[in-house]
Amino acid sequence: MPERARILVVDDDPWLVKMICTVLGERYDCVGAVDGIEGLAKALARPPHLIVSDVMMPRMSGWELVKQVRSHSQLAFVPFIFLSALDSDEDRLYGFRLGADEYLPKPLDIGELALRVEVVLTRLAQLEQAARERVRRAPPKGAPSLRGDLDQIGLSSLLVMLEMERKSGLLVVARDRPEERVRIYLVEGRIFAAQSDDGAVRNADAIYHVLGWKRGQFEFNAFVVEMRDEVEMSTTGLLLEGARRLDEAGRA
């Protein structure tokens, strides 16, 4: 990541855009847009390192903007922070399901936004550095790309790593019994399909199923995967929903 990251701020309130860019502009290059259509055009013309967007806007809402952003390969992994007066649990969960990294309520605390921006960009820089290191230490040609135990690296961290490296291939996660084996197909880091060997769980439900495993083995082999996206959720959305379900199960 360059010394000064580029941030795109999208909101139909020009005063708020100016205030955010004034504060963030002390550390980052900041550009504004008045709605999702203009924001998408500016993002495609010059991909930012982070997008901060309102939800309720004319012409194109923030909900639609993040969908459009995630549909373009050059923008698919750009972190996304929502700002919105829609602050119910359902609204926040919907935002995360669409691929948001953070969700801040309005009226906006500009100090909290600055802190969240710093956290998101620092995490991005760390993941990019880790990805470069893993590529440098890649195994010899013909060997499995990655294999290990879930007690050494959790499935959540593994999926984030594969997403950051934009890997395509098959990730197999297994426990001791033959029926406890799930195959996860990835295309450029995104989970396109998943299924247990016994066919009991598929796609998103299969991911939620294995996220609860603390022990087991995994093996990832890289190859070109050509298939339809049957999951249609970002890795972030899957992990957040999986964490919510595990939390609910723990309280039951």
PDB file of C-alpha atoms in Angstrom:
ATOM      1  CA  MET A   1       0.000   0.000   0.000  1.00  0.00           C
ATOM      2  CA  PRO A   2       1.372   3.513  -0.826  1.00  0.00           C
ATOM      3  CA  GLU A   3       2.325   5.973   1.912  1.00  0.00           C
ATOM      4  CA  ARG A   4      -0.979   7.852   1.480  1.00  0.00           C
ATOM      5  CA  ALA A   5      -3.966   5.593   0.924  1.00  0.00           C
ATOM      6  CA  ARG A   6      -6.856   6.775  -1.280  1.00  0.00           C
ATOM      7  CA  ILE A   7     -10.280   6.985   0.369  1.00  0.00           C
ATOM      8  CA  LEU A   8     -13.564   7.480  -1.485  1.00  0.00           C
ATOM      9  CA  VAL A   9     -16.363   9.098   0.566  1.00  0.00           C
ATOM     10  CA  VAL A  10     -19.891   8.721  -0.857  1.00  0.00           C
ATOM     11  CA  ASP A  11     -22.774  10.691   0.686  1.00  0.00           C
ATOM     12  CA  ASP A  12     -25.537  12.946  -0.620  1.00  0.00           C
ATOM     13  CA  ASP A  13     -24.769  15.458   2.163  1.00  0.00           C
ATOM     14  CA  PRO A  14     -21.957  17.627   0.704  1.00  0.00           C
ATOM     15  CA  TRP A  15     -21.233  19.205   4.098  1.00  0.00           C
ATOM     16  CA  LEU A  16     -20.612  15.773   5.654  1.00  0.00           C
ATOM     17  CA  VAL A  17     -18.391  14.723   2.747  1.00  0.00           C
ATOM     18  CA  LYS A  18     -16.376  17.923   3.150  1.00  0.00           C
ATOM     19  CA  MET A  19     -16.031  17.414   6.910  1.00  0.00           C
ATOM     20  CA  ILE A  20     -14.919  13.785   6.536  1.00  0.00           C
ATOM     21  CA  CYS A  21     -12.414  14.643   3.813  1.00  0.00           C
ATOM     22  CA  THR A  22     -11.069  17.555   5.857  1.00  0.00           C
ATOM     23  CA  VAL A  23     -10.366  15.276   8.824  1.00  0.00           C
ATOM     24  CA  LEU A  24      -9.153  12.240   6.877  1.00  0.00           C
ATOM     25  CA  GLY A  25      -7.270  14.417   4.390  1.00  0.00           C
ATOM     26  CA  GLU A  26      -4.617  15.103   7.003  1.00  0.00           C
ATOM     27  CA  ARG A  27      -3.372  11.507   6.559  1.00  0.00           C
ATOM     28  CA  TYR A  28      -4.993  10.177   3.378  1.00  0.00           C
ATOM     29  CA  ASP A  29      -5.912  11.252  -0.157  1.00  0.00           C
ATOM     30  CA  CYS A  30      -9.680  11.744   0.041  1.00  0.00           C
ATOM     31  CA  VAL A  31     -12.213  12.219  -2.776  1.00  0.00           C
ATOM     32  CA  GLY A  32     -15.984  12.662  -2.495  1.00  0.00           C
ATOM     33  CA  ALA A  33     -19.050  11.585  -4.469  1.00  0.00           C
ATOM     34  CA  VAL A  34     -22.717  12.610  -4.091  1.00  0.00           C
ATOM     35  CA  ASP A  35     -24.337   9.194  -4.685  1.00  0.00           C
ATOM     36  CA  GLY A  36     -23.628   5.590  -5.569  1.00  0.00           C
ATOM     37  CA  ILE A  37     -23.548   6.153  -9.326  1.00  0.00           C
ATOM     38  CA  GLU A  38     -20.873   8.839  -9.085  1.00  0.00           C
ATOM     39  CA  GLY A  39     -19.055   6.843  -6.407  1.00  0.00           C
ATOM     40  CA  LEU A  40     -18.911   3.714  -8.574  1.00  0.00           C
ATOM     41  CA  ALA A  41     -17.667   5.706 -11.569  1.00  0.00           C
ATOM     42  CA  LYS A  42     -14.871   7.277  -9.515  1.00  0.00           C
ATOM     43  CA  ALA A  43     -13.948   3.923  -7.963  1.00  0.00           C
ATOM     44  CA  LEU A  44     -13.694   2.266 -11.379  1.00  0.00           C
ATOM     45  CA  ALA A  45     -11.683   5.170 -12.806  1.00  0.00           C
ATOM     46  CA  ARG A  46      -9.184   5.035  -9.960  1.00  0.00           C
ATOM     47  CA  PRO A  47      -9.687   2.190  -7.444  1.00  0.00           C
ATOM     48  CA  PRO A  48      -9.470   3.458  -3.856  1.00  0.00           C
ATOM     49  CA  HIS A  49      -7.968   1.611  -0.914  1.00  0.00           C
ATOM     50  CA  LEU A  50     -11.148   2.176   1.141  1.00  0.00           C
ATOM     51  CA  ILE A  51     -14.746   3.269   0.487  1.00  0.00           C
ATOM     52  CA  VAL A  52     -16.838   5.082   3.121  1.00  0.00           C
ATOM     53  CA  SER A  53     -20.489   5.319   2.086  1.00  0.00           C
ATOM     54  CA  ASP A  54     -23.912   6.393   3.286  1.00  0.00           C
ATOM     55  CA  VAL A  55     -26.776   3.909   2.784  1.00  0.00           C
ATOM     56  CA  MET A  56     -29.803   6.073   1.888  1.00  0.00           C
ATOM     57  CA  MET A  57     -28.905   8.107  -1.222  1.00  0.00           C
ATOM     58  CA  PRO A  58     -30.725   9.102  -4.439  1.00  0.00           C
ATOM     59  CA  ARG A  59     -30.144   7.287  -7.753  1.00  0.00           C
ATOM     60  CA  MET A  60     -28.077   4.470  -6.191  1.00  0.00           C
ATOM     61  CA  SER A  61     -28.144   3.499  -2.517  1.00  0.00           C
ATOM     62  CA  GLY A  62     -25.200   2.324  -0.485  1.00  0.00           C
ATOM     63  CA  TRP A  63     -26.680  -1.201  -0.509  1.00  0.00           C
ATOM     64  CA  GLU A  64     -26.562  -1.255  -4.306  1.00  0.00           C
ATOM     65  CA  LEU A  65     -23.150   0.424  -4.393  1.00  0.00           C
ATOM     66  CA  VAL A  66     -21.455  -2.285  -2.334  1.00  0.00           C
ATOM     67  CA  LYS A  67     -23.084  -4.960  -4.530  1.00  0.00           C
ATOM     68  CA  GLN A  68     -21.708  -3.231  -7.635  1.00  0.00           C
ATOM     69  CA  VAL A  69     -18.288  -2.768  -6.052  1.00  0.00           C
ATOM     70  CA  ARG A  70     -18.056  -6.461  -5.117  1.00  0.00           C
ATOM     71  CA  SER A  71     -19.064  -7.468  -8.670  1.00  0.00           C
ATOM     72  CA  HIS A  72     -15.997  -5.817 -10.263  1.00  0.00           C
ATOM     73  CA  SER A  73     -12.773  -7.808  -9.947  1.00  0.00           C
ATOM     74  CA  GLN A  74     -10.609  -4.696  -9.510  1.00  0.00           C
ATOM     75  CA  LEU A  75     -12.785  -3.528  -6.595  1.00  0.00           C
ATOM     76  CA  ALA A  76     -13.934  -6.837  -5.093  1.00  0.00           C
ATOM     77  CA  PHE A  77     -11.611  -6.681  -2.081  1.00  0.00           C
ATOM     78  CA  VAL A  78     -11.657  -2.940  -1.371  1.00  0.00           C
ATOM     79  CA  PRO A  79     -12.671  -2.460   2.313  1.00  0.00           C
ATOM     80  CA  PHE A  80     -16.089  -0.826   2.730  1.00  0.00           C
ATOM     81  CA  ILE A  81     -17.414   1.185   5.699  1.00  0.00           C
ATOM     82  CA  PHE A  82     -21.117   2.025   5.905  1.00  0.00           C
ATOM     83  CA  LEU A  83     -22.450   5.179   7.561  1.00  0.00           C
ATOM     84  CA  SER A  84     -26.191   5.127   8.193  1.00  0.00           C
ATOM     85  CA  ALA A  85     -29.081   6.271  10.347  1.00  0.00           C
ATOM     86  CA  LEU A  86     -30.417   2.727   9.805  1.00  0.00           C
ATOM     87  CA  ASP A  87     -28.950   1.233  12.966  1.00  0.00           C
ATOM     88  CA  SER A  88     -31.012  -1.861  13.761  1.00  0.00           C
ATOM     89  CA  ASP A  89     -29.331  -5.247  14.164  1.00  0.00           C
ATOM     90  CA  GLU A  90     -31.047  -6.360  10.958  1.00  0.00           C
ATOM     91  CA  ASP A  91     -29.654  -3.391   8.996  1.00  0.00           C
ATOM     92  CA  ARG A  92     -26.126  -3.948  10.296  1.00  0.00           C
ATOM     93  CA  LEU A  93     -26.273  -7.676   9.568  1.00  0.00           C
ATOM     94  CA  TYR A  94     -27.585  -6.984   6.052  1.00  0.00           C
ATOM     95  CA  GLY A  95     -24.685  -4.584   5.454  1.00  0.00           C
ATOM     96  CA  PHE A  96     -22.156  -7.164   6.606  1.00  0.00           C
ATOM     97  CA  ARG A  97     -23.798  -9.820   4.445  1.00  0.00           C
ATOM     98  CA  LEU A  98     -23.337  -7.568   1.422  1.00  0.00           C
ATOM     99  CA  GLY A  99     -19.615  -7.339   2.164  1.00  0.00           C
ATOM    100  CA  ALA A 100     -19.134  -4.342   4.474  1.00  0.00           C
ATOM    101  CA  ASP A 101     -16.142  -4.318   6.835  1.00  0.00           C
ATOM    102  CA  GLU A 102     -17.535  -1.771   9.313  1.00  0.00           C
ATOM    103  CA  TYR A 103     -20.932  -0.179  10.012  1.00  0.00           C
ATOM    104  CA  LEU A 104     -21.122   3.142  11.884  1.00  0.00           C
ATOM    105  CA  PRO A 105     -24.349   4.868  12.959  1.00  0.00           C
ATOM    106  CA  LYS A 106     -25.398   8.434  12.211  1.00  0.00           C
ATOM    107  CA  PRO A 107     -25.146  11.046  13.659  1.00  0.00           C
ATOM    108  CA  LEU A 108     -21.503  10.360  12.925  1.00  0.00           C
ATOM    109  CA  ASP A 109     -18.704  10.473  15.493  1.00  0.00           C
ATOM    110  CA  ILE A 110     -15.896  11.690  13.232  1.00  0.00           C
ATOM    111  CA  GLY A 111     -13.260  10.592  15.740  1.00  0.00           C
ATOM    112  CA  GLU A 112     -14.581   7.039  15.750  1.00  0.00           C
ATOM    113  CA  LEU A 113     -14.658   7.031  11.945  1.00  0.00           C
ATOM    114  CA  ALA A 114     -11.007   8.140  11.807  1.00  0.00           C
ATOM    115  CA  LEU A 115     -10.090   5.354  14.232  1.00  0.00           C
ATOM    116  CA  ARG A 116     -12.015   2.709  12.255  1.00  0.00           C
ATOM    117  CA  VAL A 117     -10.387   3.883   9.020  1.00  0.00           C
ATOM    118  CA  GLU A 118      -6.957   3.531  10.582  1.00  0.00           C
ATOM    119  CA  VAL A 119      -7.765   0.046  11.893  1.00  0.00           C
ATOM    120  CA  VAL A 120      -9.134  -1.170   8.549  1.00  0.00           C
ATOM    121  CA  LEU A 121      -6.203   0.200   6.527  1.00  0.00           C
ATOM    122  CA  THR A 122      -3.633  -1.126   9.012  1.00  0.00           C
ATOM    123  CA  ARG A 123      -5.237  -4.573   8.855  1.00  0.00           C
ATOM    124  CA  LEU A 124      -5.216  -4.409   5.055  1.00  0.00           C
ATOM    125  CA  ALA A 125      -1.521  -3.511   4.980  1.00  0.00           C
ATOM    126  CA  GLN A 126      -0.696  -6.363   7.366  1.00  0.00           C
ATOM    127  CA  LEU A 127      -2.656  -8.883   5.298  1.00  0.00           C
ATOM    128  CA  GLU A 128      -0.981  -7.702   2.093  1.00  0.00           C
ATOM    129  CA  GLN A 129       2.451  -8.097   3.694  1.00  0.00           C
ATOM    130  CA  ALA A 130       1.570 -11.550   5.018  1.00  0.00           C
ATOM    131  CA  ALA A 131       0.303 -12.566   1.577  1.00  0.00           C
ATOM    132  CA  ARG A 132       3.569 -11.444  -0.031  1.00  0.00           C
ATOM    133  CA  GLU A 133       5.512 -13.503   2.497  1.00  0.00           C
ATOM    134  CA  ARG A 134       3.394 -16.590   1.847  1.00  0.00           C
ATOM    135  CA  VAL A 135       3.840 -16.211  -1.907  1.00  0.00           C
ATOM    136  CA  ARG A 136       7.603 -15.906  -1.401  1.00  0.00           C
ATOM    137  CA  ARG A 137       7.592 -19.159   0.586  1.00  0.00           C
ATOM    138  CA  ALA A 138       5.272 -20.993  -1.836  1.00  0.00           C
ATOM    139  CA  PRO A 139       5.727 -24.788  -2.011  1.00  0.00           C
ATOM    140  CA  PRO A 140       7.345 -26.477  -5.030  1.00  0.00           C
ATOM    141  CA  LYS A 141       5.267 -26.992  -8.146  1.00  0.00           C
ATOM    142  CA  GLY A 142       3.111 -30.111  -7.899  1.00  0.00           C
ATOM    143  CA  ALA A 143       2.937 -30.058  -4.084  1.00  0.00           C
ATOM    144  CA  PRO A 144      -0.286 -29.151  -2.257  1.00  0.00           C
ATOM    145  CA  SER A 145      -0.499 -25.375  -1.932  1.00  0.00           C
ATOM    146  CA  LEU A 146      -1.327 -25.523   1.760  1.00  0.00           C
ATOM    147  CA  ARG A 147      -2.071 -28.168   4.382  1.00  0.00           C
ATOM    148  CA  GLY A 148      -2.216 -28.256   8.157  1.00  0.00           C
ATOM    149  CA  ASP A 149      -4.327 -28.616  11.297  1.00  0.00           C
ATOM    150  CA  LEU A 150      -7.202 -26.405  12.409  1.00  0.00           C
ATOM    151  CA  ASP A 151      -5.702 -26.066  15.892  1.00  0.00           C
ATOM    152  CA  GLN A 152      -2.701 -24.361  14.238  1.00  0.00           C
ATOM    153  CA  ILE A 153      -4.692 -21.977  12.035  1.00  0.00           C
ATOM    154  CA  GLY A 154      -8.438 -21.470  12.346  1.00  0.00           C
ATOM    155  CA  LEU A 155     -10.693 -21.823   9.333  1.00  0.00           C
ATOM    156  CA  SER A 156     -11.677 -18.123   9.509  1.00  0.00           C
ATOM    157  CA  SER A 157      -8.040 -17.020   9.222  1.00  0.00           C
ATOM    158  CA  LEU A 158      -7.431 -19.553   6.462  1.00  0.00           C
ATOM    159  CA  LEU A 159     -10.370 -18.299   4.369  1.00  0.00           C
ATOM    160  CA  VAL A 160      -9.300 -14.663   4.817  1.00  0.00           C
ATOM    161  CA  MET A 161      -5.766 -15.582   3.721  1.00  0.00           C
ATOM    162  CA  LEU A 162      -7.025 -17.360   0.585  1.00  0.00           C
ATOM    163  CA  GLU A 163      -9.274 -14.375  -0.162  1.00  0.00           C
ATOM    164  CA  MET A 164      -6.407 -11.891   0.168  1.00  0.00           C
ATOM    165  CA  GLU A 165      -4.229 -14.009  -2.152  1.00  0.00           C
ATOM    166  CA  ARG A 166      -7.174 -14.407  -4.561  1.00  0.00           C
ATOM    167  CA  LYS A 167      -6.577 -18.156  -4.776  1.00  0.00           C
ATOM    168  CA  SER A 168      -8.650 -20.488  -6.924  1.00  0.00           C
ATOM    169  CA  GLY A 169      -8.923 -24.177  -6.138  1.00  0.00           C
ATOM    170  CA  LEU A 170     -10.304 -26.703  -3.676  1.00  0.00           C
ATOM    171  CA  LEU A 171     -10.068 -26.496   0.108  1.00  0.00           C
ATOM    172  CA  VAL A 172     -10.896 -29.757   1.880  1.00  0.00           C
ATOM    173  CA  VAL A 173     -11.627 -29.601   5.616  1.00  0.00           C
ATOM    174  CA  ALA A 174     -12.006 -32.883   7.486  1.00  0.00           C
ATOM    175  CA  ARG A 175     -12.341 -34.383  10.938  1.00  0.00           C
ATOM    176  CA  ASP A 176     -11.883 -37.990  12.047  1.00  0.00           C
ATOM    177  CA  ARG A 177     -15.123 -39.492  10.728  1.00  0.00           C
ATOM    178  CA  PRO A 178     -15.581 -39.918   6.944  1.00  0.00           C
ATOM    179  CA  GLU A 179     -18.911 -38.058   6.922  1.00  0.00           C
ATOM    180  CA  GLU A 180     -17.223 -35.021   8.515  1.00  0.00           C
ATOM    181  CA  ARG A 181     -15.522 -33.808   5.370  1.00  0.00           C
ATOM    182  CA  VAL A 182     -16.399 -30.612   3.506  1.00  0.00           C
ATOM    183  CA  ARG A 183     -15.139 -29.472   0.119  1.00  0.00           C
ATOM    184  CA  ILE A 184     -14.950 -25.708  -0.478  1.00  0.00           C
ATOM    185  CA  TYR A 185     -14.436 -24.359  -4.010  1.00  0.00           C
ATOM    186  CA  LEU A 186     -12.858 -20.924  -4.407  1.00  0.00           C
ATOM    187  CA  VAL A 187     -12.562 -18.640  -7.413  1.00  0.00           C
ATOM    188  CA  GLU A 188     -10.046 -15.804  -7.004  1.00  0.00           C
ATOM    189  CA  GLY A 189     -10.472 -16.009  -3.240  1.00  0.00           C
ATOM    190  CA  ARG A 190     -14.271 -15.993  -3.192  1.00  0.00           C
ATOM    191  CA  ILE A 191     -16.185 -19.042  -1.986  1.00  0.00           C
ATOM    192  CA  PHE A 192     -18.334 -20.209  -4.899  1.00  0.00           C
ATOM    193  CA  ALA A 193     -19.599 -23.534  -3.540  1.00  0.00           C
ATOM    194  CA  ALA A 194     -19.224 -25.905  -0.596  1.00  0.00           C
ATOM    195  CA  GLN A 195     -20.623 -29.332   0.233  1.00  0.00           C
ATOM    196  CA  SER A 196     -20.129 -32.079   2.774  1.00  0.00           C
ATOM    197  CA  ASP A 197     -19.181 -35.460   1.334  1.00  0.00           C
ATOM    198  CA  ASP A 198     -22.421 -36.978   2.622  1.00  0.00           C
ATOM    199  CA  GLY A 199     -24.456 -34.197   0.974  1.00  0.00           C
ATOM    200  CA  ALA A 200     -26.119 -33.177   4.255  1.00  0.00           C
ATOM    201  CA  VAL A 201     -25.040 -29.517   4.079  1.00  0.00           C
ATOM    202  CA  ARG A 202     -24.272 -27.284   1.112  1.00  0.00           C
ATOM    203  CA  ASN A 203     -22.881 -23.847   0.312  1.00  0.00           C
ATOM    204  CA  ALA A 204     -23.302 -21.236   3.086  1.00  0.00           C
ATOM    205  CA  ASP A 205     -24.679 -23.823   5.530  1.00  0.00           C
ATOM    206  CA  ALA A 206     -21.609 -25.989   4.914  1.00  0.00           C
ATOM    207  CA  ILE A 207     -19.348 -23.048   5.781  1.00  0.00           C
ATOM    208  CA  TYR A 208     -21.290 -22.312   8.981  1.00  0.00           C
ATOM    209  CA  HIS A 209     -21.004 -26.018   9.834  1.00  0.00           C
ATOM    210  CA  VAL A 210     -17.201 -26.187   9.622  1.00  0.00           C
ATOM    211  CA  LEU A 211     -16.572 -22.785  11.252  1.00  0.00           C
ATOM    212  CA  GLY A 212     -17.438 -24.422  14.565  1.00  0.00           C
ATOM    213  CA  TRP A 213     -14.689 -27.045  14.225  1.00  0.00           C
ATOM    214  CA  LYS A 214     -11.776 -26.469  16.584  1.00  0.00           C
ATOM    215  CA  ARG A 215      -9.891 -29.588  15.484  1.00  0.00           C
ATOM    216  CA  GLY A 216      -9.375 -31.222  12.124  1.00  0.00           C
ATOM    217  CA  GLN A 217      -7.182 -31.077   9.055  1.00  0.00           C
ATOM    218  CA  PHE A 218      -7.244 -28.961   5.921  1.00  0.00           C
ATOM    219  CA  GLU A 219      -5.615 -29.169   2.520  1.00  0.00           C
ATOM    220  CA  PHE A 220      -5.816 -26.616  -0.275  1.00  0.00           C
ATOM    221  CA  ASN A 221      -4.849 -27.364  -3.868  1.00  0.00           C
ATOM    222  CA  ALA A 222      -4.752 -24.539  -6.386  1.00  0.00           C
ATOM    223  CA  PHE A 223      -6.247 -24.973  -9.850  1.00  0.00           C
ATOM    224  CA  VAL A 224      -8.628 -23.159 -12.183  1.00  0.00           C
ATOM    225  CA  VAL A 225     -12.246 -23.499 -11.026  1.00  0.00           C
ATOM    226  CA  GLU A 226     -15.021 -22.862 -13.545  1.00  0.00           C
ATOM    227  CA  MET A 227     -18.434 -22.889 -11.910  1.00  0.00           C
ATOM    228  CA  ARG A 228     -21.407 -20.704 -11.022  1.00  0.00           C
ATOM    229  CA  ASP A 229     -21.314 -18.788  -7.727  1.00  0.00           C
ATOM    230  CA  GLU A 230     -23.788 -20.742  -5.590  1.00  0.00           C
ATOM    231  CA  VAL A 231     -22.967 -18.962  -2.310  1.00  0.00           C
ATOM    232  CA  GLU A 232     -23.322 -15.314  -3.422  1.00  0.00           C
ATOM    233  CA  MET A 233     -21.893 -13.906  -0.185  1.00  0.00           C
ATOM    234  CA  SER A 234     -18.562 -12.327   0.634  1.00  0.00           C
ATOM    235  CA  THR A 235     -16.131 -14.121   2.926  1.00  0.00           C
ATOM    236  CA  THR A 236     -16.638 -11.349   5.474  1.00  0.00           C
ATOM    237  CA  GLY A 237     -20.391 -11.844   5.395  1.00  0.00           C
ATOM    238  CA  LEU A 238     -20.065 -15.614   5.787  1.00  0.00           C
ATOM    239  CA  LEU A 239     -17.676 -15.288   8.725  1.00  0.00           C
ATOM    240  CA  LEU A 240     -19.826 -12.720  10.518  1.00  0.00           C
ATOM    241  CA  GLU A 241     -23.005 -14.743  10.063  1.00  0.00           C
ATOM    242  CA  GLY A 242     -21.151 -17.888  11.145  1.00  0.00           C
ATOM    243  CA  ALA A 243     -19.885 -16.130  14.272  1.00  0.00           C
ATOM    244  CA  ARG A 244     -23.410 -14.926  15.067  1.00  0.00           C
ATOM    245  CA  ARG A 245     -24.799 -18.449  14.767  1.00  0.00           C
ATOM    246  CA  LEU A 246     -22.051 -19.889  16.948  1.00  0.00           C
ATOM    247  CA  ASP A 247     -22.721 -17.211  19.546  1.00  0.00           C
ATOM    248  CA  GLU A 248     -26.446 -17.980  19.518  1.00  0.00           C
ATOM    249  CA  ALA A 249     -25.758 -21.701  19.839  1.00  0.00           C
ATOM    250  CA  GLY A 250     -23.439 -21.037  22.777  1.00  0.00           C
ATOM    251  CA  ARG A 251     -26.157 -19.091  24.608  1.00  0.00           C
ATOM    252  CA  ALA A 252     -28.848 -21.703  23.940  1.00  0.00           C
TER     253      ALA A 252
END
